């Protein structure tokens, strides 16, 4: 349910002059612009993180290459393609990397926190067309704060952690203030009658809509029953085995990004998004299916707001964010190792050749896996 439809109308209204060229051109321009925002937003996040963590050890071209490929993964993977058809949700997805970037900067640069806090709240408000982003926007704030506090408690002390927690609280206050004109009436109406989705909220209905096998979830091929399902599958039958192997490329990159750069708190923030995304996006599927059942039907979630968690696949926004961010670092490391080629060092050359082979394989696997996103052939969607 899109509560603030005037934002949606304003965004799509920017492209009304294109209606003279036909409805098809107008629709493509609207969707392409949202995808471009998502690509540029994630590119900016990845480029900033690579520059901060790798510092002078990484070339200008390597940063741009890794950021661009990671941004492509962010907008073209199966989960993103399915989120795309829930356009109000996708708008929030498009701006999520910028919100995360500003939160990371706010934690690392405490002297600049007032301007950054207003910016985070403003982006959160602007992108929260769909009600789910009231919750999802808050989720974007918590993992960075928790990981930063664990990572820096010895050097920053309790006072530093309290200061950062206050800045996050200020962000929430700003967002609630910006949204008070609709949020207060919405909450008041919720106390009087049910104002959410009227879809069934039985255990059977939620299980049908929120059951994605763990193996599919890990590969971003979860269940997307709530909207037209973009089915990702091999382009042709004889590519079945290569395509199945290619589905491991993105999770593999994410894993190696964690292994190679695990000494940085930003990496563990991305990892927390990925692991949390897997746990929640699989929904009622084993293992640990009781966690999602408790989230939806537990006493901590008010009955009038349980519909927000009816479809677990929406949590793929965080899985995709974590995977794509970690992949940027794996790609950067592979690029860096390829650049170590030296004529007079056979051992270094073997390592560079192996890295080049892996990098080429990955660059072939990702387009194969995301074939519908490249061709626009979204079957039965």
PDB file of N, CA and C in Angstrom, residues 132-223:
ATOM      1  N   UNK A 132       6.013   0.107   3.906  1.00  0.00           N
ATOM      2  CA  UNK A 132       7.080  -0.769   4.389  1.00  0.00           C
ATOM      3  C   UNK A 132       8.365  -0.009   4.695  1.00  0.00           C
ATOM      4  N   UNK A 133       8.577   1.115   4.010  1.00  0.00           N
ATOM      5  CA  UNK A 133       9.831   1.847   4.219  1.00  0.00           C
ATOM      6  C   UNK A 133       9.840   2.637   5.526  1.00  0.00           C
ATOM      7  N   UNK A 134       8.710   2.700   6.208  1.00  0.00           N
ATOM      8  CA  UNK A 134       8.753   3.217   7.580  1.00  0.00           C
ATOM      9  C   UNK A 134       9.626   2.294   8.421  1.00  0.00           C
ATOM     10  N   UNK A 135       9.415   0.981   8.240  1.00  0.00           N
ATOM     11  CA  UNK A 135      10.208  -0.016   8.958  1.00  0.00           C
ATOM     12  C   UNK A 135      11.576  -0.192   8.315  1.00  0.00           C
ATOM     13  N   UNK A 136      11.600  -0.322   6.998  1.00  0.00           N
ATOM     14  CA  UNK A 136      12.855  -0.596   6.305  1.00  0.00           C
ATOM     15  C   UNK A 136      13.854   0.549   6.468  1.00  0.00           C
ATOM     16  N   UNK A 137      13.354   1.782   6.487  1.00  0.00           N
ATOM     17  CA  UNK A 137      14.256   2.915   6.697  1.00  0.00           C
ATOM     18  C   UNK A 137      14.925   2.846   8.059  1.00  0.00           C
ATOM     19  N   UNK A 138      14.154   2.447   9.077  1.00  0.00           N
ATOM     20  CA  UNK A 138      14.743   2.283  10.409  1.00  0.00           C
ATOM     21  C   UNK A 138      15.752   1.148  10.428  1.00  0.00           C
ATOM     22  N   UNK A 139      15.477   0.076   9.667  1.00  0.00           N
ATOM     23  CA  UNK A 139      16.408  -1.049   9.607  1.00  0.00           C
ATOM     24  C   UNK A 139      17.734  -0.618   8.996  1.00  0.00           C
ATOM     25  N   UNK A 140      17.708   0.304   8.051  1.00  0.00           N
ATOM     26  CA  UNK A 140      18.952   0.805   7.459  1.00  0.00           C
ATOM     27  C   UNK A 140      19.840   1.509   8.486  1.00  0.00           C
ATOM     28  N   UNK A 141      19.229   2.032   9.545  1.00  0.00           N
ATOM     29  CA  UNK A 141      19.991   2.774  10.555  1.00  0.00           C
ATOM     30  C   UNK A 141      20.642   1.867  11.595  1.00  0.00           C
ATOM     31  N   UNK A 142      20.002   0.760  11.924  1.00  0.00           N
ATOM     32  CA  UNK A 142      20.430  -0.022  13.085  1.00  0.00           C
ATOM     33  C   UNK A 142      21.701  -0.847  12.881  1.00  0.00           C
ATOM     34  N   UNK A 143      21.829  -1.636  11.806  1.00  0.00           N
ATOM     35  CA  UNK A 143      23.061  -2.432  11.654  1.00  0.00           C
ATOM     36  C   UNK A 143      24.343  -1.605  11.663  1.00  0.00           C
ATOM     37  N   UNK A 144      24.422  -0.467  10.960  1.00  0.00           N
ATOM     38  CA  UNK A 144      25.656   0.328  11.063  1.00  0.00           C
ATOM     39  C   UNK A 144      25.961   0.774  12.486  1.00  0.00           C
ATOM     40  N   UNK A 145      24.928   1.185  13.226  1.00  0.00           N
ATOM     41  CA  UNK A 145      25.146   1.642  14.602  1.00  0.00           C
ATOM     42  C   UNK A 145      25.630   0.495  15.483  1.00  0.00           C
ATOM     43  N   UNK A 146      24.987  -0.666  15.382  1.00  0.00           N
ATOM     44  CA  UNK A 146      25.354  -1.813  16.217  1.00  0.00           C
ATOM     45  C   UNK A 146      26.784  -2.265  15.923  1.00  0.00           C
ATOM     46  N   UNK A 147      27.105  -2.417  14.632  1.00  0.00           N
ATOM     47  CA  UNK A 147      28.449  -2.883  14.263  1.00  0.00           C
ATOM     48  C   UNK A 147      29.492  -1.843  14.647  1.00  0.00           C
ATOM     49  N   UNK A 148      29.209  -0.564  14.416  1.00  0.00           N
ATOM     50  CA  UNK A 148      30.156   0.490  14.792  1.00  0.00           C
ATOM     51  C   UNK A 148      30.415   0.456  16.302  1.00  0.00           C
ATOM     52  N   UNK A 149      29.363   0.295  17.099  1.00  0.00           N
ATOM     53  CA  UNK A 149      29.515   0.280  18.554  1.00  0.00           C
ATOM     54  C   UNK A 149      30.368  -0.903  19.007  1.00  0.00           C
ATOM     55  N   UNK A 150      30.132  -2.086  18.429  1.00  0.00           N
ATOM     56  CA  UNK A 150      30.937  -3.262  18.792  1.00  0.00           C
ATOM     57  C   UNK A 150      32.381  -3.074  18.380  1.00  0.00           C
ATOM     58  N   UNK A 151      32.587  -2.476  17.226  1.00  0.00           N
ATOM     59  CA  UNK A 151      33.931  -2.325  16.658  1.00  0.00           C
ATOM     60  C   UNK A 151      34.750  -1.269  17.399  1.00  0.00           C
ATOM     61  N   UNK A 152      34.095  -0.222  17.891  1.00  0.00           N
ATOM     62  CA  UNK A 152      34.840   0.923  18.423  1.00  0.00           C
ATOM     63  C   UNK A 152      34.683   1.129  19.927  1.00  0.00           C
ATOM     64  N   UNK A 153      34.085   0.171  20.622  1.00  0.00           N
ATOM     65  CA  UNK A 153      33.791   0.449  22.027  1.00  0.00           C
ATOM     66  C   UNK A 153      35.065   0.634  22.851  1.00  0.00           C
ATOM     67  N   UNK A 154      36.159  -0.007  22.451  1.00  0.00           N
ATOM     68  CA  UNK A 154      37.410   0.158  23.203  1.00  0.00           C
ATOM     69  C   UNK A 154      38.050   1.516  22.958  1.00  0.00           C
ATOM     70  N   UNK A 155      37.992   1.990  21.726  1.00  0.00           N
ATOM     71  CA  UNK A 155      38.642   3.261  21.394  1.00  0.00           C
ATOM     72  C   UNK A 155      37.755   4.472  21.665  1.00  0.00           C
ATOM     73  N   UNK A 156      36.452   4.345  21.443  1.00  0.00           N
ATOM     74  CA  UNK A 156      35.552   5.478  21.602  1.00  0.00           C
ATOM     75  C   UNK A 156      34.887   5.517  22.971  1.00  0.00           C
ATOM     76  N   UNK A 157      34.816   4.364  23.622  1.00  0.00           N
ATOM     77  CA  UNK A 157      34.219   4.323  24.942  1.00  0.00           C
ATOM     78  C   UNK A 157      32.707   4.452  24.906  1.00  0.00           C
ATOM     79  N   UNK A 158      32.148   4.389  26.073  1.00  0.00           N
ATOM     80  CA  UNK A 158      30.697   4.462  26.212  1.00  0.00           C
ATOM     81  C   UNK A 158      30.155   5.807  25.740  1.00  0.00           C
ATOM     82  N   UNK A 159      30.915   6.856  25.986  1.00  0.00           N
ATOM     83  CA  UNK A 159      30.454   8.195  25.596  1.00  0.00           C
ATOM     84  C   UNK A 159      30.323   8.315  24.083  1.00  0.00           C
ATOM     85  N   UNK A 160      31.300   7.752  23.346  1.00  0.00           N
ATOM     86  CA  UNK A 160      31.234   7.797  21.885  1.00  0.00           C
ATOM     87  C   UNK A 160      30.042   7.037  21.338  1.00  0.00           C
ATOM     88  N   UNK A 161      29.746   5.883  21.950  1.00  0.00           N
ATOM     89  CA  UNK A 161      28.611   5.090  21.504  1.00  0.00           C
ATOM     90  C   UNK A 161      27.302   5.829  21.785  1.00  0.00           C
ATOM     91  N   UNK A 162      27.194   6.430  22.952  1.00  0.00           N
ATOM     92  CA  UNK A 162      25.982   7.181  23.304  1.00  0.00           C
ATOM     93  C   UNK A 162      25.785   8.344  22.342  1.00  0.00           C
ATOM     94  N   UNK A 163      26.878   9.016  21.987  1.00  0.00           N
ATOM     95  CA  UNK A 163      26.775  10.142  21.061  1.00  0.00           C
ATOM     96  C   UNK A 163      26.226   9.683  19.714  1.00  0.00           C
ATOM     97  N   UNK A 164      26.743   8.560  19.184  1.00  0.00           N
ATOM     98  CA  UNK A 164      26.248   8.058  17.909  1.00  0.00           C
ATOM     99  C   UNK A 164      24.798   7.613  18.013  1.00  0.00           C
ATOM    100  N   UNK A 165      24.444   6.980  19.126  1.00  0.00           N
ATOM    101  CA  UNK A 165      23.063   6.556  19.308  1.00  0.00           C
ATOM    102  C   UNK A 165      22.123   7.767  19.325  1.00  0.00           C
ATOM    103  N   UNK A 166      22.585   8.858  19.908  1.00  0.00           N
ATOM    104  CA  UNK A 166      21.769  10.077  19.920  1.00  0.00           C
ATOM    105  C   UNK A 166      21.574  10.624  18.510  1.00  0.00           C
ATOM    106  N   UNK A 167      22.619  10.558  17.686  1.00  0.00           N
ATOM    107  CA  UNK A 167      22.478  11.065  16.313  1.00  0.00           C
ATOM    108  C   UNK A 167      21.465  10.235  15.529  1.00  0.00           C
ATOM    109  N   UNK A 168      21.486   8.907  15.747  1.00  0.00           N
ATOM    110  CA  UNK A 168      20.501   8.061  15.078  1.00  0.00           C
ATOM    111  C   UNK A 168      19.095   8.395  15.572  1.00  0.00           C
ATOM    112  N   UNK A 169      18.979   8.650  16.869  1.00  0.00           N
ATOM    113  CA  UNK A 169      17.677   9.031  17.434  1.00  0.00           C
ATOM    114  C   UNK A 169      17.191  10.337  16.827  1.00  0.00           C
ATOM    115  N   UNK A 170      18.107  11.270  16.612  1.00  0.00           N
ATOM    116  CA  UNK A 170      17.741  12.550  15.992  1.00  0.00           C
ATOM    117  C   UNK A 170      17.223  12.326  14.578  1.00  0.00           C
ATOM    118  N   UNK A 171      17.859  11.412  13.850  1.00  0.00           N
ATOM    119  CA  UNK A 171      17.391  11.089  12.497  1.00  0.00           C
ATOM    120  C   UNK A 171      15.941  10.607  12.542  1.00  0.00           C
ATOM    121  N   UNK A 172      15.652   9.702  13.471  1.00  0.00           N
ATOM    122  CA  UNK A 172      14.294   9.173  13.593  1.00  0.00           C
ATOM    123  C   UNK A 172      13.316  10.294  13.946  1.00  0.00           C
ATOM    124  N   UNK A 173      13.725  11.177  14.848  1.00  0.00           N
ATOM    125  CA  UNK A 173      12.853  12.295  15.235  1.00  0.00           C
ATOM    126  C   UNK A 173      12.578  13.203  14.034  1.00  0.00           C
ATOM    127  N   UNK A 174      13.625  13.509  13.261  1.00  0.00           N
ATOM    128  CA  UNK A 174      13.445  14.332  12.063  1.00  0.00           C
ATOM    129  C   UNK A 174      12.487  13.663  11.085  1.00  0.00           C
ATOM    130  N   UNK A 175      12.680  12.356  10.866  1.00  0.00           N
ATOM    131  CA  UNK A 175      11.813  11.649   9.930  1.00  0.00           C
ATOM    132  C   UNK A 175      10.364  11.679  10.402  1.00  0.00           C
ATOM    133  N   UNK A 176      10.140  11.411  11.692  1.00  0.00           N
ATOM    134  CA  UNK A 176       8.786  11.442  12.225  1.00  0.00           C
ATOM    135  C   UNK A 176       8.181  12.840  12.115  1.00  0.00           C
ATOM    136  N   UNK A 177       9.016  13.855  12.283  1.00  0.00           N
ATOM    137  CA  UNK A 177       8.534  15.231  12.144  1.00  0.00           C
ATOM    138  C   UNK A 177       8.138  15.529  10.707  1.00  0.00           C
ATOM    139  N   UNK A 178       8.996  15.110   9.751  1.00  0.00           N
ATOM    140  CA  UNK A 178       8.682  15.320   8.338  1.00  0.00           C
ATOM    141  C   UNK A 178       7.405  14.586   7.933  1.00  0.00           C
ATOM    142  N   UNK A 179       7.142  13.437   8.571  1.00  0.00           N
ATOM    143  CA  UNK A 179       6.035  12.574   8.178  1.00  0.00           C
ATOM    144  C   UNK A 179       4.801  12.738   9.056  1.00  0.00           C
ATOM    145  N   UNK A 180       4.864  13.654  10.012  1.00  0.00           N
ATOM    146  CA  UNK A 180       3.774  13.778  10.992  1.00  0.00           C
ATOM    147  C   UNK A 180       2.441  14.104  10.339  1.00  0.00           C
ATOM    148  N   UNK A 181       2.462  14.861   9.216  1.00  0.00           N
ATOM    149  CA  UNK A 181       1.225  15.294   8.578  1.00  0.00           C
ATOM    150  C   UNK A 181       0.362  14.122   8.104  1.00  0.00           C
ATOM    151  N   UNK A 182       0.982  12.953   7.828  1.00  0.00           N
ATOM    152  CA  UNK A 182       0.187  11.782   7.446  1.00  0.00           C
ATOM    153  C   UNK A 182       0.302  10.650   8.465  1.00  0.00           C
ATOM    154  N   UNK A 183       1.447  10.594   9.182  1.00  0.00           N
ATOM    155  CA  UNK A 183       1.670   9.479  10.092  1.00  0.00           C
ATOM    156  C   UNK A 183       0.749   9.550  11.307  1.00  0.00           C
ATOM    157  N   UNK A 184       0.538  10.756  11.839  1.00  0.00           N
ATOM    158  CA  UNK A 184      -0.332  10.898  13.008  1.00  0.00           C
ATOM    159  C   UNK A 184      -1.772  10.508  12.670  1.00  0.00           C
ATOM    160  N   UNK A 185      -2.347  11.020  11.574  1.00  0.00           N
ATOM    161  CA  UNK A 185      -3.708  10.563  11.218  1.00  0.00           C
ATOM    162  C   UNK A 185      -3.778   9.057  10.928  1.00  0.00           C
ATOM    163  N   UNK A 186      -2.721   8.522  10.333  1.00  0.00           N
ATOM    164  CA  UNK A 186      -2.701   7.101  10.029  1.00  0.00           C
ATOM    165  C   UNK A 186      -2.727   6.274  11.313  1.00  0.00           C
ATOM    166  N   UNK A 187      -1.892   6.657  12.281  1.00  0.00           N
ATOM    167  CA  UNK A 187      -1.865   5.935  13.548  1.00  0.00           C
ATOM    168  C   UNK A 187      -3.180   6.093  14.305  1.00  0.00           C
ATOM    169  N   UNK A 188      -3.752   7.288  14.237  1.00  0.00           N
ATOM    170  CA  UNK A 188      -5.035   7.516  14.912  1.00  0.00           C
ATOM    171  C   UNK A 188      -6.119   6.651  14.282  1.00  0.00           C
ATOM    172  N   UNK A 189      -6.143   6.607  12.937  1.00  0.00           N
ATOM    173  CA  UNK A 189      -7.141   5.792  12.251  1.00  0.00           C
ATOM    174  C   UNK A 189      -6.934   4.312  12.535  1.00  0.00           C
ATOM    175  N   UNK A 190      -5.662   3.899  12.697  1.00  0.00           N
ATOM    176  CA  UNK A 190      -5.378   2.499  12.992  1.00  0.00           C
ATOM    177  C   UNK A 190      -5.956   2.085  14.332  1.00  0.00           C
ATOM    178  N   UNK A 191      -6.019   3.037  15.254  1.00  0.00           N
ATOM    179  CA  UNK A 191      -6.614   2.730  16.547  1.00  0.00           C
ATOM    180  C   UNK A 191      -8.119   2.597  16.491  1.00  0.00           C
ATOM    181  N   UNK A 192      -8.730   3.219  15.455  1.00  0.00           N
ATOM    182  CA  UNK A 192     -10.184   3.181  15.329  1.00  0.00           C
ATOM    183  C   UNK A 192     -10.662   1.995  14.495  1.00  0.00           C
ATOM    184  N   UNK A 193      -9.909   1.685  13.444  1.00  0.00           N
ATOM    185  CA  UNK A 193     -10.293   0.592  12.553  1.00  0.00           C
ATOM    186  C   UNK A 193      -9.057   0.131  11.794  1.00  0.00           C
ATOM    187  N   UNK A 194      -9.195  -0.979  11.077  1.00  0.00           N
ATOM    188  CA  UNK A 194      -8.064  -1.518  10.324  1.00  0.00           C
ATOM    189  C   UNK A 194      -7.877  -0.700   9.048  1.00  0.00           C
ATOM    190  N   UNK A 195      -6.654  -0.215   8.806  1.00  0.00           N
ATOM    191  CA  UNK A 195      -6.396   0.635   7.641  1.00  0.00           C
ATOM    192  C   UNK A 195      -5.315   0.059   6.731  1.00  0.00           C
ATOM    193  N   UNK A 196      -4.878  -1.157   6.977  1.00  0.00           N
ATOM    194  CA  UNK A 196      -3.837  -1.752   6.153  1.00  0.00           C
ATOM    195  C   UNK A 196      -4.408  -2.567   5.014  1.00  0.00           C
ATOM    196  N   UNK A 197      -3.597  -3.506   4.524  1.00  0.00           N
ATOM    197  CA  UNK A 197      -4.013  -4.397   3.449  1.00  0.00           C
ATOM    198  C   UNK A 197      -5.070  -5.368   3.979  1.00  0.00           C
ATOM    199  N   UNK A 198      -6.097  -5.594   3.167  1.00  0.00           N
ATOM    200  CA  UNK A 198      -7.172  -6.490   3.572  1.00  0.00           C
ATOM    201  C   UNK A 198      -6.946  -7.928   3.110  1.00  0.00           C
ATOM    202  N   UNK A 199      -5.743  -8.227   2.643  1.00  0.00           N
ATOM    203  CA  UNK A 199      -5.421  -9.599   2.257  1.00  0.00           C
ATOM    204  C   UNK A 199      -5.443 -10.492   3.497  1.00  0.00           C
ATOM    205  N   UNK A 200      -5.749 -11.780   3.318  1.00  0.00           N
ATOM    206  CA  UNK A 200      -5.825 -12.696   4.470  1.00  0.00           C
ATOM    207  C   UNK A 200      -4.519 -12.718   5.260  1.00  0.00           C
ATOM    208  N   UNK A 201      -4.647 -12.753   6.587  1.00  0.00           N
ATOM    209  CA  UNK A 201      -3.473 -12.797   7.457  1.00  0.00           C
ATOM    210  C   UNK A 201      -3.453 -14.089   8.271  1.00  0.00           C
ATOM    211  N   UNK A 202      -3.917 -15.162   7.661  1.00  0.00           N
ATOM    212  CA  UNK A 202      -3.857 -16.458   8.328  1.00  0.00           C
ATOM    213  C   UNK A 202      -2.461 -17.049   8.174  1.00  0.00           C
ATOM    214  N   UNK A 203      -2.156 -18.035   9.001  1.00  0.00           N
ATOM    215  CA  UNK A 203      -0.859 -18.702   8.916  1.00  0.00           C
ATOM    216  C   UNK A 203      -0.680 -19.346   7.547  1.00  0.00           C
ATOM    217  N   UNK A 204      -1.740 -19.917   7.007  1.00  0.00           N
ATOM    218  CA  UNK A 204      -1.653 -20.567   5.698  1.00  0.00           C
ATOM    219  C   UNK A 204      -1.357 -19.560   4.598  1.00  0.00           C
ATOM    220  N   UNK A 205      -2.018 -18.393   4.644  1.00  0.00           N
ATOM    221  CA  UNK A 205      -1.808 -17.371   3.618  1.00  0.00           C
ATOM    222  C   UNK A 205      -0.392 -16.826   3.676  1.00  0.00           C
ATOM    223  N   UNK A 206       0.093 -16.546   4.878  1.00  0.00           N
ATOM    224  CA  UNK A 206       1.449 -16.013   5.027  1.00  0.00           C
ATOM    225  C   UNK A 206       2.482 -17.045   4.601  1.00  0.00           C
ATOM    226  N   UNK A 207       2.235 -18.308   4.917  1.00  0.00           N
ATOM    227  CA  UNK A 207       3.162 -19.359   4.507  1.00  0.00           C
ATOM    228  C   UNK A 207       3.225 -19.465   2.988  1.00  0.00           C
ATOM    229  N   UNK A 208       2.088 -19.331   2.323  1.00  0.00           N
ATOM    230  CA  UNK A 208       2.071 -19.376   0.859  1.00  0.00           C
ATOM    231  C   UNK A 208       2.860 -18.214   0.264  1.00  0.00           C
ATOM    232  N   UNK A 209       2.672 -17.028   0.824  1.00  0.00           N
ATOM    233  CA  UNK A 209       3.318 -15.833   0.284  1.00  0.00           C
ATOM    234  C   UNK A 209       4.762 -15.680   0.745  1.00  0.00           C
ATOM    235  N   UNK A 210       5.150 -16.355   1.796  1.00  0.00           N
ATOM    236  CA  UNK A 210       6.455 -16.116   2.422  1.00  0.00           C
ATOM    237  C   UNK A 210       7.216 -17.413   2.651  1.00  0.00           C
ATOM    238  N   UNK A 211       7.268 -18.237   1.643  1.00  0.00           N
ATOM    239  CA  UNK A 211       7.998 -19.498   1.759  1.00  0.00           C
ATOM    240  C   UNK A 211       8.985 -19.586   0.605  1.00  0.00           C
ATOM    241  N   UNK A 212      10.252 -19.334   0.890  1.00  0.00           N
ATOM    242  CA  UNK A 212      11.311 -19.397  -0.120  1.00  0.00           C
ATOM    243  C   UNK A 212      12.388 -20.355   0.379  1.00  0.00           C
ATOM    244  N   UNK A 213      12.642 -21.467  -0.310  1.00  0.00           N
ATOM    245  CA  UNK A 213      13.688 -22.392   0.124  1.00  0.00           C
ATOM    246  C   UNK A 213      15.016 -21.684   0.346  1.00  0.00           C
ATOM    247  N   UNK A 214      15.737 -22.121   1.355  1.00  0.00           N
ATOM    248  CA  UNK A 214      16.977 -21.456   1.738  1.00  0.00           C
ATOM    249  C   UNK A 214      17.949 -21.367   0.574  1.00  0.00           C
ATOM    250  N   UNK A 215      18.094 -22.459  -0.187  1.00  0.00           N
ATOM    251  CA  UNK A 215      19.055 -22.469  -1.283  1.00  0.00           C
ATOM    252  C   UNK A 215      18.684 -21.436  -2.344  1.00  0.00           C
ATOM    253  N   UNK A 216      17.401 -21.299  -2.638  1.00  0.00           N
ATOM    254  CA  UNK A 216      16.964 -20.287  -3.599  1.00  0.00           C
ATOM    255  C   UNK A 216      17.179 -18.882  -3.043  1.00  0.00           C
ATOM    256  N   UNK A 217      16.906 -18.698  -1.768  1.00  0.00           N
ATOM    257  CA  UNK A 217      17.078 -17.381  -1.151  1.00  0.00           C
ATOM    258  C   UNK A 217      18.530 -16.935  -1.212  1.00  0.00           C
ATOM    259  N   UNK A 218      19.452 -17.836  -0.898  1.00  0.00           N
ATOM    260  CA  UNK A 218      20.879 -17.513  -0.927  1.00  0.00           C
ATOM    261  C   UNK A 218      21.297 -17.057  -2.319  1.00  0.00           C
ATOM    262  N   UNK A 219      20.693 -17.640  -3.350  1.00  0.00           N
ATOM    263  CA  UNK A 219      21.039 -17.294  -4.732  1.00  0.00           C
ATOM    264  C   UNK A 219      20.154 -16.166  -5.290  1.00  0.00           C
ATOM    265  N   UNK A 220      19.392 -15.486  -4.434  1.00  0.00           N
ATOM    266  CA  UNK A 220      18.519 -14.386  -4.828  1.00  0.00           C
ATOM    267  C   UNK A 220      17.381 -14.848  -5.732  1.00  0.00           C
ATOM    268  N   UNK A 221      17.024 -16.123  -5.663  1.00  0.00           N
ATOM    269  CA  UNK A 221      15.950 -16.696  -6.471  1.00  0.00           C
ATOM    270  C   UNK A 221      14.762 -17.085  -5.602  1.00  0.00           C
ATOM    271  N   UNK A 222      14.440 -16.247  -4.637  1.00  0.00           N
ATOM    272  CA  UNK A 222      13.396 -16.590  -3.684  1.00  0.00           C
ATOM    273  C   UNK A 222      12.011 -16.578  -4.288  1.00  0.00           C
ATOM    274  N   UNK A 223      11.013 -16.739  -3.435  1.00  0.00           N
ATOM    275  CA  UNK A 223       9.617 -16.774  -3.861  1.00  0.00           C
ATOM    276  C   UNK A 223       9.049 -15.361  -3.910  1.00  0.00           C
TER     277      UNK A 223
END
